[in-house]
PDB file of N, CA and C in Angstrom:
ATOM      1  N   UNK A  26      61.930  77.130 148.459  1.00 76.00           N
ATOM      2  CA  UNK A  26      62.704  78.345 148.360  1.00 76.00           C
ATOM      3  C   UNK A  26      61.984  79.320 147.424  1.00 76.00           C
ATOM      4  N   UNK A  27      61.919  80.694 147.700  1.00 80.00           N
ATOM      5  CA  UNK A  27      61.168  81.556 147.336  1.00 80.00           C
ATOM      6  C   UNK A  27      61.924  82.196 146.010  1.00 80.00           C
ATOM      7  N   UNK A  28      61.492  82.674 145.227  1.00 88.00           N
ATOM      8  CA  UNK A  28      62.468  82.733 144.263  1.00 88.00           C
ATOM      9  C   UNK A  28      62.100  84.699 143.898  1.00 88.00           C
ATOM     10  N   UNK A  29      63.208  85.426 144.074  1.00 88.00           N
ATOM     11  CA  UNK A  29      63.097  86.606 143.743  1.00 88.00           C
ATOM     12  C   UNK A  29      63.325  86.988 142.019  1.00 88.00           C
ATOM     13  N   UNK A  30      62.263  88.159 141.572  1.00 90.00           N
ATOM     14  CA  UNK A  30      62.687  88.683 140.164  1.00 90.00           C
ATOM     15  C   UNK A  30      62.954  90.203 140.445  1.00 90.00           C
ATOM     16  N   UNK A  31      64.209  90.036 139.953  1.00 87.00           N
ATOM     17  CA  UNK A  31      64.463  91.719 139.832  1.00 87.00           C
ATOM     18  C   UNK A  31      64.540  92.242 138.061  1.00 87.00           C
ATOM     19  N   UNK A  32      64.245  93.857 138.722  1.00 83.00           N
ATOM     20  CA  UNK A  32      64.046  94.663 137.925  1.00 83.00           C
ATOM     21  C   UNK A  32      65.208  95.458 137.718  1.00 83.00           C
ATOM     22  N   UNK A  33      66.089  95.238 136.557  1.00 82.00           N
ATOM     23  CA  UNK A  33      67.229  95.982 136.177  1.00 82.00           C
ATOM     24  C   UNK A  33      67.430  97.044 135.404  1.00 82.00           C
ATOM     25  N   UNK A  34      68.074  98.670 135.614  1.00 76.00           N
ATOM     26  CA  UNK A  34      67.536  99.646 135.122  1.00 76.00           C
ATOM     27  C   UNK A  34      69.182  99.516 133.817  1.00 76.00           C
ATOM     28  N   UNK A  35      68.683 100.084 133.047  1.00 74.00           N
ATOM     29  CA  UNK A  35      69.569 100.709 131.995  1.00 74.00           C
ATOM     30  C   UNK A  35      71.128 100.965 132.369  1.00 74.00           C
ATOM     31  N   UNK A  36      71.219 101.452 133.559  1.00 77.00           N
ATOM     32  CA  UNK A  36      72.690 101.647 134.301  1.00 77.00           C
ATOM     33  C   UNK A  36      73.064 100.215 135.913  1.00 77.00           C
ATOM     34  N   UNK A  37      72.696  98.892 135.088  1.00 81.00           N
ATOM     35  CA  UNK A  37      72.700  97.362 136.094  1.00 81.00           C
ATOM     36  C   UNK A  37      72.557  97.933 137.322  1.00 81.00           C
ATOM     37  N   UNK A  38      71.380  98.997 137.383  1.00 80.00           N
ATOM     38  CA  UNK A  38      70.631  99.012 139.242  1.00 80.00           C
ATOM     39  C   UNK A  38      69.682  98.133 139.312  1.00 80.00           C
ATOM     40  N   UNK A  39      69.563  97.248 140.154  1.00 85.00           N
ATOM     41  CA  UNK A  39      68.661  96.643 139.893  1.00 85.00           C
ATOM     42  C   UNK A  39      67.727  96.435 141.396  1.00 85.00           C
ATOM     43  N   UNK A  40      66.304  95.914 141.273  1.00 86.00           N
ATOM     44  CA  UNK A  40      65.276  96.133 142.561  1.00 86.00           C
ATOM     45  C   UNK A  40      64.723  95.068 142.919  1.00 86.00           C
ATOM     46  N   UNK A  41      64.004  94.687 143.781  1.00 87.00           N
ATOM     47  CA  UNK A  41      63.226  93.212 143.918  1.00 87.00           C
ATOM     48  C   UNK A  41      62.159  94.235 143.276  1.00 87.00           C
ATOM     49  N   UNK A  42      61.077  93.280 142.005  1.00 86.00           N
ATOM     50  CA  UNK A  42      60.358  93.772 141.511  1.00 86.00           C
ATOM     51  C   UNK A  42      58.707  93.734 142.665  1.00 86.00           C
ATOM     52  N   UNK A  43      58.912  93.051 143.170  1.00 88.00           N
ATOM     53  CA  UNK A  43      57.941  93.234 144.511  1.00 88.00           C
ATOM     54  C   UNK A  43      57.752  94.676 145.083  1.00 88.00           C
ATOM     55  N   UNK A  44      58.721  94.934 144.998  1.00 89.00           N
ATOM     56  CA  UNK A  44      58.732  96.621 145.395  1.00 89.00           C
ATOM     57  C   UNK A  44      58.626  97.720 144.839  1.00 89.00           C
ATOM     58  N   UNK A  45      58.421  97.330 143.218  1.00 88.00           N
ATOM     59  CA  UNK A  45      58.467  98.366 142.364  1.00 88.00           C
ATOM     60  C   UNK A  45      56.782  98.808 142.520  1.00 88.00           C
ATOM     61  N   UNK A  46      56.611 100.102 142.254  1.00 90.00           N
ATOM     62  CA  UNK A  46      55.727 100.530 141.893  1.00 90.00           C
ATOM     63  C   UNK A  46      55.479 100.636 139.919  1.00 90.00           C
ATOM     64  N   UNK A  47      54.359 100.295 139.651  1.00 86.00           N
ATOM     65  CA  UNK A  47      54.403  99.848 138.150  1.00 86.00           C
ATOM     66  C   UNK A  47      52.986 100.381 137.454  1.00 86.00           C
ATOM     67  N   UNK A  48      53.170 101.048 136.541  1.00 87.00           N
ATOM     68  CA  UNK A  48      51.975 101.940 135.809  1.00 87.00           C
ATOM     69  C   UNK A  48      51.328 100.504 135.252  1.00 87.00           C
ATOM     70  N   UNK A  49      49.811 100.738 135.612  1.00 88.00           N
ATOM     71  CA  UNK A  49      48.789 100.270 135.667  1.00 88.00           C
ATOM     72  C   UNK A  49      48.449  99.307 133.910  1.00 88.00           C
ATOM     73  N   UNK A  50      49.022 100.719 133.225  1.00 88.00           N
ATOM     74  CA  UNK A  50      48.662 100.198 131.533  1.00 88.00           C
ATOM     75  C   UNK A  50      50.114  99.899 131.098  1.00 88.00           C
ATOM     76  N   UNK A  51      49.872  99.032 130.324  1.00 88.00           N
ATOM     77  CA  UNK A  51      51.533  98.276 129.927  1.00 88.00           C
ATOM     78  C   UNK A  51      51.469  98.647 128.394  1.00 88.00           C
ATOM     79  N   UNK A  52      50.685  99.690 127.694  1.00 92.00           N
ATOM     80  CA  UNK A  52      50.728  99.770 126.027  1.00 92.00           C
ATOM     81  C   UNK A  52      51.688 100.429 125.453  1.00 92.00           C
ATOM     82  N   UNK A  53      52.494 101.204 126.585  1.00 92.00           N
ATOM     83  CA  UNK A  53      53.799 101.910 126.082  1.00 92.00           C
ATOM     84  C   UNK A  53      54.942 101.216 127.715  1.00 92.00           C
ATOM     85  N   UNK A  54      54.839  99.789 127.397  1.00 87.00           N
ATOM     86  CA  UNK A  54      55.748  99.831 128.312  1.00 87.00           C
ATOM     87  C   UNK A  54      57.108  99.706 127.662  1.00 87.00           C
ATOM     88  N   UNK A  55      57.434 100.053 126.376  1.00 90.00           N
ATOM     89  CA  UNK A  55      58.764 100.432 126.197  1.00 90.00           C
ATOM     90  C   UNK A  55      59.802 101.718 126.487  1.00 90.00           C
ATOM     91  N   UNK A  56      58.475 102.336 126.789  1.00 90.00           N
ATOM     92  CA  UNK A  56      58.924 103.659 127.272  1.00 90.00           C
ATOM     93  C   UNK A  56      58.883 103.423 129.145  1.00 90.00           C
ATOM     94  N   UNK A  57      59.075 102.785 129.528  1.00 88.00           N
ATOM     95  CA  UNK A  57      59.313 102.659 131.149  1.00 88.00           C
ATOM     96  C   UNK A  57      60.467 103.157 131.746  1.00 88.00           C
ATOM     97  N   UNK A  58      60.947 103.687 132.340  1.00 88.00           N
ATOM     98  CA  UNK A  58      61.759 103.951 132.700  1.00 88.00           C
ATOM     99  C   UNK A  58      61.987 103.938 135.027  1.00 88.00           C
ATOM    100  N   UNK A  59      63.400 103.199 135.236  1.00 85.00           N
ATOM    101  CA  UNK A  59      63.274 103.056 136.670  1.00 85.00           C
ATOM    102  C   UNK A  59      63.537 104.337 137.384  1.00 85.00           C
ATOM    103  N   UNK A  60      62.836 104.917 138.406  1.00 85.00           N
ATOM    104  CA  UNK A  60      63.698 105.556 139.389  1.00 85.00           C
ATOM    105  C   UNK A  60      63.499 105.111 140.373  1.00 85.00           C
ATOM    106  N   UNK A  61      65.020 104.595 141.090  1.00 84.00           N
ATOM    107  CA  UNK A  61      64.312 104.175 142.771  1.00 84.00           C
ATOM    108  C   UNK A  61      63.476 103.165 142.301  1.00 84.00           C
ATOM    109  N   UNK A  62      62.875 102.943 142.703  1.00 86.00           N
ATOM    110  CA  UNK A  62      61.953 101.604 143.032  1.00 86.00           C
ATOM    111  C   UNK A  62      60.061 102.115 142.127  1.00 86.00           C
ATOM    112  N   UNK A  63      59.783 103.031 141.704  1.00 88.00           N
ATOM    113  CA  UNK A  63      59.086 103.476 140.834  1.00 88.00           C
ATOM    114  C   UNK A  63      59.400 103.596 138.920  1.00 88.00           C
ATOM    115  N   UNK A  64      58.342 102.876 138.566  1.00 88.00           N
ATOM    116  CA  UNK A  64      58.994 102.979 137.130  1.00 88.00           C
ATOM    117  C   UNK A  64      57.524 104.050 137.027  1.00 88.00           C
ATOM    118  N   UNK A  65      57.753 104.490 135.771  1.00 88.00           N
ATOM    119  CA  UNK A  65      57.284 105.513 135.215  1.00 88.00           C
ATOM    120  C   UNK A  65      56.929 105.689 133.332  1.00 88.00           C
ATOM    121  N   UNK A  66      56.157 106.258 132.628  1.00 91.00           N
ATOM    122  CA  UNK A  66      56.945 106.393 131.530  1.00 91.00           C
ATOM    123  C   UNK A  66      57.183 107.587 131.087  1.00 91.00           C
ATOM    124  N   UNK A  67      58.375 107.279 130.105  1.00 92.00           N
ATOM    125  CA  UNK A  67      59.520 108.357 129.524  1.00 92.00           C
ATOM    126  C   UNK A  67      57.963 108.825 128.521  1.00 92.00           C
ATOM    127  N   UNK A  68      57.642 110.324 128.467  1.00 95.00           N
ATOM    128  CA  UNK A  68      56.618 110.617 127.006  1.00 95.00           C
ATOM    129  C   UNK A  68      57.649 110.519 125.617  1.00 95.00           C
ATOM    130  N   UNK A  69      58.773 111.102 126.237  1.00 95.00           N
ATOM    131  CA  UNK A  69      59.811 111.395 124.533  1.00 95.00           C
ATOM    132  C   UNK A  69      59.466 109.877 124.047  1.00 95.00           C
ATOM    133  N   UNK A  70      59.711 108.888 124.764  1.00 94.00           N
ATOM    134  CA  UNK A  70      59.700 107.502 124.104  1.00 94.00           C
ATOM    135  C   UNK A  70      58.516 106.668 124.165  1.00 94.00           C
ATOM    136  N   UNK A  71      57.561 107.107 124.270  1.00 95.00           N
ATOM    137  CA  UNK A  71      56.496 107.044 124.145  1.00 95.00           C
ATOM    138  C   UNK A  71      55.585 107.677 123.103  1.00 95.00           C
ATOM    139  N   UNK A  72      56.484 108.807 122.909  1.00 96.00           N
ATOM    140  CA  UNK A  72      55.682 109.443 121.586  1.00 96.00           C
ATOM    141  C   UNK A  72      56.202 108.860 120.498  1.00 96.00           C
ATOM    142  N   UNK A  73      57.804 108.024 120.470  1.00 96.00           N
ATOM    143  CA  UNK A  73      58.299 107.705 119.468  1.00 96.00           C
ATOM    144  C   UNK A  73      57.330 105.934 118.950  1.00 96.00           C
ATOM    145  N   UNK A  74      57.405 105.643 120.407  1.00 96.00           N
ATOM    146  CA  UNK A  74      56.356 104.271 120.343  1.00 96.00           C
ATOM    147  C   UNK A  74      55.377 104.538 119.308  1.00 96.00           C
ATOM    148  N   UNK A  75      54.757 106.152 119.757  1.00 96.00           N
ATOM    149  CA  UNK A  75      52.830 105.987 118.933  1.00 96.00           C
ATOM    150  C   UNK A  75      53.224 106.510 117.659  1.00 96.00           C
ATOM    151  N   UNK A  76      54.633 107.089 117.495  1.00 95.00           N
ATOM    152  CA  UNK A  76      54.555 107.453 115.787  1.00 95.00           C
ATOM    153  C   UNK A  76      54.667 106.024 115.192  1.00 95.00           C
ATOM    154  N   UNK A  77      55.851 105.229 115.858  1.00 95.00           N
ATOM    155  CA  UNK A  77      56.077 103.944 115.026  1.00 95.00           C
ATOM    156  C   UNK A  77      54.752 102.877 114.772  1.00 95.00           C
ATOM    157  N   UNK A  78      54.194 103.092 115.409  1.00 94.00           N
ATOM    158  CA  UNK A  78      52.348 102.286 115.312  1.00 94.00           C
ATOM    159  C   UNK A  78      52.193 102.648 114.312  1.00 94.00           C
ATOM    160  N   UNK A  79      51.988 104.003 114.417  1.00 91.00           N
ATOM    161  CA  UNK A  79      51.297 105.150 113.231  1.00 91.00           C
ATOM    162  C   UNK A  79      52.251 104.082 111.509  1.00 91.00           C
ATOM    163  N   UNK A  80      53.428 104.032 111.846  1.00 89.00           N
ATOM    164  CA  UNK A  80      54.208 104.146 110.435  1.00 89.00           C
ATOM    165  C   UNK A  80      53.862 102.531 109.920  1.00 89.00           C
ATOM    166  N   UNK A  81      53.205 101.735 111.501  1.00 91.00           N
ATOM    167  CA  UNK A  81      53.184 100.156 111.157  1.00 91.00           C
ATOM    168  C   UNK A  81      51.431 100.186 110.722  1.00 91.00           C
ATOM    169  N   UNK A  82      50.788 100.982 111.295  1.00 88.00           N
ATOM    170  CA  UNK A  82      49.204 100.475 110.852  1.00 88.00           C
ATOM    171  C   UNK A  82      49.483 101.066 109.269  1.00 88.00           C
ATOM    172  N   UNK A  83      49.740 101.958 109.014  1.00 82.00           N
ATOM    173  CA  UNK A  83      49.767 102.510 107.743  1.00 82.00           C
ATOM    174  C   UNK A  83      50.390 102.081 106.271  1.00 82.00           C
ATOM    175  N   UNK A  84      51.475 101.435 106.419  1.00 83.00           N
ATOM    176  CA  UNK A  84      52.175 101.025 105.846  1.00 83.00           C
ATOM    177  C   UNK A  84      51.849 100.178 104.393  1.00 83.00           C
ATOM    178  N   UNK A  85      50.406  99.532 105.052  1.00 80.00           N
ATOM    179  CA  UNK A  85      50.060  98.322 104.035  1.00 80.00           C
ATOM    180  C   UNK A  85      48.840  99.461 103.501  1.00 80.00           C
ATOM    181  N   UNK A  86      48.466 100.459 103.982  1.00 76.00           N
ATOM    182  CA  UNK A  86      47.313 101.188 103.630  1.00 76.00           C
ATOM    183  C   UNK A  86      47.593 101.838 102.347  1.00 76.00           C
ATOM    184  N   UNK A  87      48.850 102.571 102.715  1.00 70.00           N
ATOM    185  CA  UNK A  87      49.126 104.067 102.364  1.00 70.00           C
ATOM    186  C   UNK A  87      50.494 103.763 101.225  1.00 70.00           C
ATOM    187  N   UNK A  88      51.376 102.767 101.554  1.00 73.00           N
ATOM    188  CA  UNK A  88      52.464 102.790 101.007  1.00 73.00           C
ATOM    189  C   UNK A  88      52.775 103.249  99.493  1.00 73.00           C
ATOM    190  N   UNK A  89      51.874 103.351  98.606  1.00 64.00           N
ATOM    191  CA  UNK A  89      52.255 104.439  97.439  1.00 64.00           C
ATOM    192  C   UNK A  89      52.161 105.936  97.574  1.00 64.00           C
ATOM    193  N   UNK A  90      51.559 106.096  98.944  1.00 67.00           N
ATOM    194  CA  UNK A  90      51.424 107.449  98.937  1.00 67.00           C
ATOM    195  C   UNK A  90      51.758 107.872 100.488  1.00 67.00           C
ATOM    196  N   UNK A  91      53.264 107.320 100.809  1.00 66.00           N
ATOM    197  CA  UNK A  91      53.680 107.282 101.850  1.00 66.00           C
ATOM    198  C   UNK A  91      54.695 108.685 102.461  1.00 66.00           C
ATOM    199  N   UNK A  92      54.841 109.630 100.814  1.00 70.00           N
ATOM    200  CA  UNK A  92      55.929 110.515 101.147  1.00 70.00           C
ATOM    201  C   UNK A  92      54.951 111.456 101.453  1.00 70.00           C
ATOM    202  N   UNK A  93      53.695 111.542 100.392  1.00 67.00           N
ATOM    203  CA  UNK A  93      52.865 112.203 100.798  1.00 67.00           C
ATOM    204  C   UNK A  93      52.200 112.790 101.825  1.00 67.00           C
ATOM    205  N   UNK A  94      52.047 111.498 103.069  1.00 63.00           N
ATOM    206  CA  UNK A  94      51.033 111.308 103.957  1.00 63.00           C
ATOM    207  C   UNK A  94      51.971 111.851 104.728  1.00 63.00           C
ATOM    208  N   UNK A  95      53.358 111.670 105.215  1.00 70.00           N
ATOM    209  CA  UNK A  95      54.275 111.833 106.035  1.00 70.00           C
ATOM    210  C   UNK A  95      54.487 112.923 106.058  1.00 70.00           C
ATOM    211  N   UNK A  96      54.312 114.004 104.569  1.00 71.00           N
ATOM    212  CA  UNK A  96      54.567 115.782 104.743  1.00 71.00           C
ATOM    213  C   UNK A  96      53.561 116.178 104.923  1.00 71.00           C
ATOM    214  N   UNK A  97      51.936 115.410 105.036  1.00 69.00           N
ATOM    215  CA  UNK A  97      50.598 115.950 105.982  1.00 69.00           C
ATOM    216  C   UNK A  97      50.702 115.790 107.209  1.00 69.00           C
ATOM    217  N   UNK A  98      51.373 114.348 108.084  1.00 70.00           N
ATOM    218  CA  UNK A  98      51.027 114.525 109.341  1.00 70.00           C
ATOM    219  C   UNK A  98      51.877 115.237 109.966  1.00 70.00           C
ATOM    220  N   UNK A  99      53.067 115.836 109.199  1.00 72.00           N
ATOM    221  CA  UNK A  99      54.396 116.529 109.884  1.00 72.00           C
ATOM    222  C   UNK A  99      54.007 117.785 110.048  1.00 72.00           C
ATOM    223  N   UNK A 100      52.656 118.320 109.267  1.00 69.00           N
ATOM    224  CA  UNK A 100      52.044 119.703 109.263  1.00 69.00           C
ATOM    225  C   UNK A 100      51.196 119.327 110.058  1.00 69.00           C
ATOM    226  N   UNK A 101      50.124 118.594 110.389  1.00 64.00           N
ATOM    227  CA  UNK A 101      49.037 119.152 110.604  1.00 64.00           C
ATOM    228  C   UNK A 101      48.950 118.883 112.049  1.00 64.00           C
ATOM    229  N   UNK A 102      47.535 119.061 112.672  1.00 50.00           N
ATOM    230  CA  UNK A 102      47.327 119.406 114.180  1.00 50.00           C
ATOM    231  C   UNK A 102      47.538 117.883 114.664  1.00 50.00           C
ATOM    232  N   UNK A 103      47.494 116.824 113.941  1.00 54.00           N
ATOM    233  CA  UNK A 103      47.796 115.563 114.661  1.00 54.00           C
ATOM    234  C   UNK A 103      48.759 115.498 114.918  1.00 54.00           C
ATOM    235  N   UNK A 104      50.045 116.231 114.047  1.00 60.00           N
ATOM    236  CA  UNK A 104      51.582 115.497 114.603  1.00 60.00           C
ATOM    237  C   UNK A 104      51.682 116.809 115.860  1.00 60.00           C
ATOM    238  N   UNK A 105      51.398 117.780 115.583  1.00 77.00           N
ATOM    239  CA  UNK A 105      51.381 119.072 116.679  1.00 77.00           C
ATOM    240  C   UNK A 105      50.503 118.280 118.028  1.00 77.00           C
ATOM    241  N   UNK A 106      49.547 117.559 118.426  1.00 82.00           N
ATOM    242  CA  UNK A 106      48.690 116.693 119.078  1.00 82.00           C
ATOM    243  C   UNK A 106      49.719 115.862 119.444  1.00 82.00           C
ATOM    244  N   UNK A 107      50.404 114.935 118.960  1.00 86.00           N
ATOM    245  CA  UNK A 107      51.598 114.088 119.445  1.00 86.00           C
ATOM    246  C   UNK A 107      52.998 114.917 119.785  1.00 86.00           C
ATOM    247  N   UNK A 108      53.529 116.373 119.696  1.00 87.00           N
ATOM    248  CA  UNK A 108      54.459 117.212 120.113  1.00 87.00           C
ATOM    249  C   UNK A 108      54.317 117.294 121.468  1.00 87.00           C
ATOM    250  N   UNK A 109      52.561 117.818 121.656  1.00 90.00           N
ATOM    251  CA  UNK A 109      52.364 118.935 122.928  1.00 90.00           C
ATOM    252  C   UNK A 109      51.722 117.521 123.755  1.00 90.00           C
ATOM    253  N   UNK A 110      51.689 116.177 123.854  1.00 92.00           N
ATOM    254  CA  UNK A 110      50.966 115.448 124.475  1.00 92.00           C
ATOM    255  C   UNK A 110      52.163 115.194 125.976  1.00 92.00           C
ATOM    256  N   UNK A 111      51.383 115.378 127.174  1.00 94.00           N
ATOM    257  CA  UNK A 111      52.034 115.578 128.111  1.00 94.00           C
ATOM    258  C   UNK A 111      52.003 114.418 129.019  1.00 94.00           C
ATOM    259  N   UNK A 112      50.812 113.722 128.456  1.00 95.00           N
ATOM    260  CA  UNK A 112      50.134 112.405 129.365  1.00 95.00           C
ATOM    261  C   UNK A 112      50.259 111.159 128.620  1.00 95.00           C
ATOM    262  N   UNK A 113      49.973 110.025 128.774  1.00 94.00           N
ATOM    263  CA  UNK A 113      49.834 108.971 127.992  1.00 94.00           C
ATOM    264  C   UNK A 113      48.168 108.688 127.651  1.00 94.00           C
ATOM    265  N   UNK A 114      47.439 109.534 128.233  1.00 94.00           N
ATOM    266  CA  UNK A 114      45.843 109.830 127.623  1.00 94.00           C
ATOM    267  C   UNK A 114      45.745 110.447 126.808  1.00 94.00           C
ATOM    268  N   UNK A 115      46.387 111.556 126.429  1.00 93.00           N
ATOM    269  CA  UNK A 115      46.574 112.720 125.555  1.00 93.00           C
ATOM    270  C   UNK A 115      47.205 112.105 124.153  1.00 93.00           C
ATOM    271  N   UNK A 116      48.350 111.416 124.263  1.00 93.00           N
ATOM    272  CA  UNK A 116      49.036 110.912 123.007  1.00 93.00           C
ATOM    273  C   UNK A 116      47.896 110.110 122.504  1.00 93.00           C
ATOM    274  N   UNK A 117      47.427 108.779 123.789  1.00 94.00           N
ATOM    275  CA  UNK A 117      46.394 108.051 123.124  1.00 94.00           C
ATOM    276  C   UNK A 117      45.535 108.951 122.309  1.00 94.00           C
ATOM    277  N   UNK A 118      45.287 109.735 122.279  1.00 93.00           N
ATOM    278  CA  UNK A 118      43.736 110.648 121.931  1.00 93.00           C
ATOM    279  C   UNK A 118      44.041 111.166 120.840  1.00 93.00           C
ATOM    280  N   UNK A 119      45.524 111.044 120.265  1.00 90.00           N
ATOM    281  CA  UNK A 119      46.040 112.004 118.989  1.00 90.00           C
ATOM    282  C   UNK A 119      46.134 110.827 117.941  1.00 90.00           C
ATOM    283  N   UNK A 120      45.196 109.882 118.086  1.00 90.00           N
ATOM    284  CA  UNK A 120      45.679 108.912 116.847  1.00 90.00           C
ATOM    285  C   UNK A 120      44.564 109.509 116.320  1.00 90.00           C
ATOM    286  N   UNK A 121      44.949 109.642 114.714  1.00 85.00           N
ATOM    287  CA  UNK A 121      44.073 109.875 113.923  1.00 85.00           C
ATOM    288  C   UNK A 121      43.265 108.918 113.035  1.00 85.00           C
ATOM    289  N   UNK A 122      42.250 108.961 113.474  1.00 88.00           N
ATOM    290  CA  UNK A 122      41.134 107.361 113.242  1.00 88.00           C
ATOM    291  C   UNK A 122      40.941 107.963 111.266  1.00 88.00           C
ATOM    292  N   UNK A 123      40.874 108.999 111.086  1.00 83.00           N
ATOM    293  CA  UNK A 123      40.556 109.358 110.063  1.00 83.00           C
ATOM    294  C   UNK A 123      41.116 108.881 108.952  1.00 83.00           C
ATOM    295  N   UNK A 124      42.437 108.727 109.303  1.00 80.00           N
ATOM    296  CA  UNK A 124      43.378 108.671 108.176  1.00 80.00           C
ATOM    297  C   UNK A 124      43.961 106.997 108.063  1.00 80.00           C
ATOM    298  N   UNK A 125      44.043 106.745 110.005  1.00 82.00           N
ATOM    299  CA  UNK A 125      45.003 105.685 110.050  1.00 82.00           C
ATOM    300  C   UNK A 125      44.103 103.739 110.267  1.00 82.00           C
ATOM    301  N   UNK A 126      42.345 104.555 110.975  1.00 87.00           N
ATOM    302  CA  UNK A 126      41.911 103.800 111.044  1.00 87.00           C
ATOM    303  C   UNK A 126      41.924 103.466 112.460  1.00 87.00           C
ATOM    304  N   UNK A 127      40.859 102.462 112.929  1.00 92.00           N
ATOM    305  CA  UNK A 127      40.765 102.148 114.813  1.00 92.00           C
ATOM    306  C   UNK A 127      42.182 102.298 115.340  1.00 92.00           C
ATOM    307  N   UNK A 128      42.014 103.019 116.315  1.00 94.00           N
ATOM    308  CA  UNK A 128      42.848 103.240 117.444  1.00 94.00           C
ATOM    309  C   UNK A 128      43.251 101.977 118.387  1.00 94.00           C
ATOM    310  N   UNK A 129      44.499 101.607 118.056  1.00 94.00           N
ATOM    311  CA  UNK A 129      44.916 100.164 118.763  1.00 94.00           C
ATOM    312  C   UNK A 129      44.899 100.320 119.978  1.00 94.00           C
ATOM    313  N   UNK A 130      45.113 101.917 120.371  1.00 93.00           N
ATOM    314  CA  UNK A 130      45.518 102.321 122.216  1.00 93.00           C
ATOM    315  C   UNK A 130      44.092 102.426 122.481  1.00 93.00           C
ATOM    316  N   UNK A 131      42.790 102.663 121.877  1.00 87.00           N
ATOM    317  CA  UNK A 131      41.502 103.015 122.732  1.00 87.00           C
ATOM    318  C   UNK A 131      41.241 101.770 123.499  1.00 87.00           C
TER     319      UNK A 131
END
C-alpha cells in the first residue's frame, strides 16, 4: 500500500505533496507559503528569517555593543538592502559580511 504525504496550509487545506510545486532552495523555507498546489515564499517572512540570522550570528560577537550595532543597521544601506529586497537573491546579497561575518545563505 502506497502511502500518501500531504501538505497542510495554515487554514487545514491540505494537498497530496506529489503535486505541489516546491521552490528549489529550502534556506527560507519558513517563509513558504501554499497556494493551490504551488508553495512559494512569503519575502515579509523571509526578511524577518534573514534579520533573525543577522541577531543569531551576532549575538556572541557584538553583545556589549548590541544597542549600538542595532541603531547602525536600522540606518544604514544594509537594513534599507533588506526593506527594498524583492527576491530571495537580493535579501541573500544584503548580508553584511563586514560587520556580521560569512554569509550562511551564500
Amino acid at each position: 500500500m502506497a502511502v500518501t504525504t500531504y501538505i497542510v496550509d495554515k487554514d487545514g487545506n491540505q494537498i497530496d505533496a506529489s503535486t505541489a510545486t516546491v521552490p528549489t532552495n529550502r534556506d527560507f523555507r519558513g517563509a513558504w507559503s501554499l497556494s493551490g498546489s504551488v508553495i512559494s515564499e512569503d519575502m515579509d517572512k523571509a526578511k524577518e528569517i534573514f534579520k533573525d540570522k543577522i541577531r543569531e550570528v551576532r549575538a556572541p560577537l557584538l553583545e556589549a555593543k548590541d544597542v549600538e550595532l542595532m541603531k547602525a543597521l536600522e540606518t544604514s544601506a544594509d537594513t534599507s538592502a533588506i526593506a527594498n529586497a524583492t527576491t530571495i537573491t537580493e535579501l541573500k546579497a544584503s548580508w553584511d559580511t563586514a560587520t556580521l561575518g560569512d554569509n550562511p545563505y551564500a
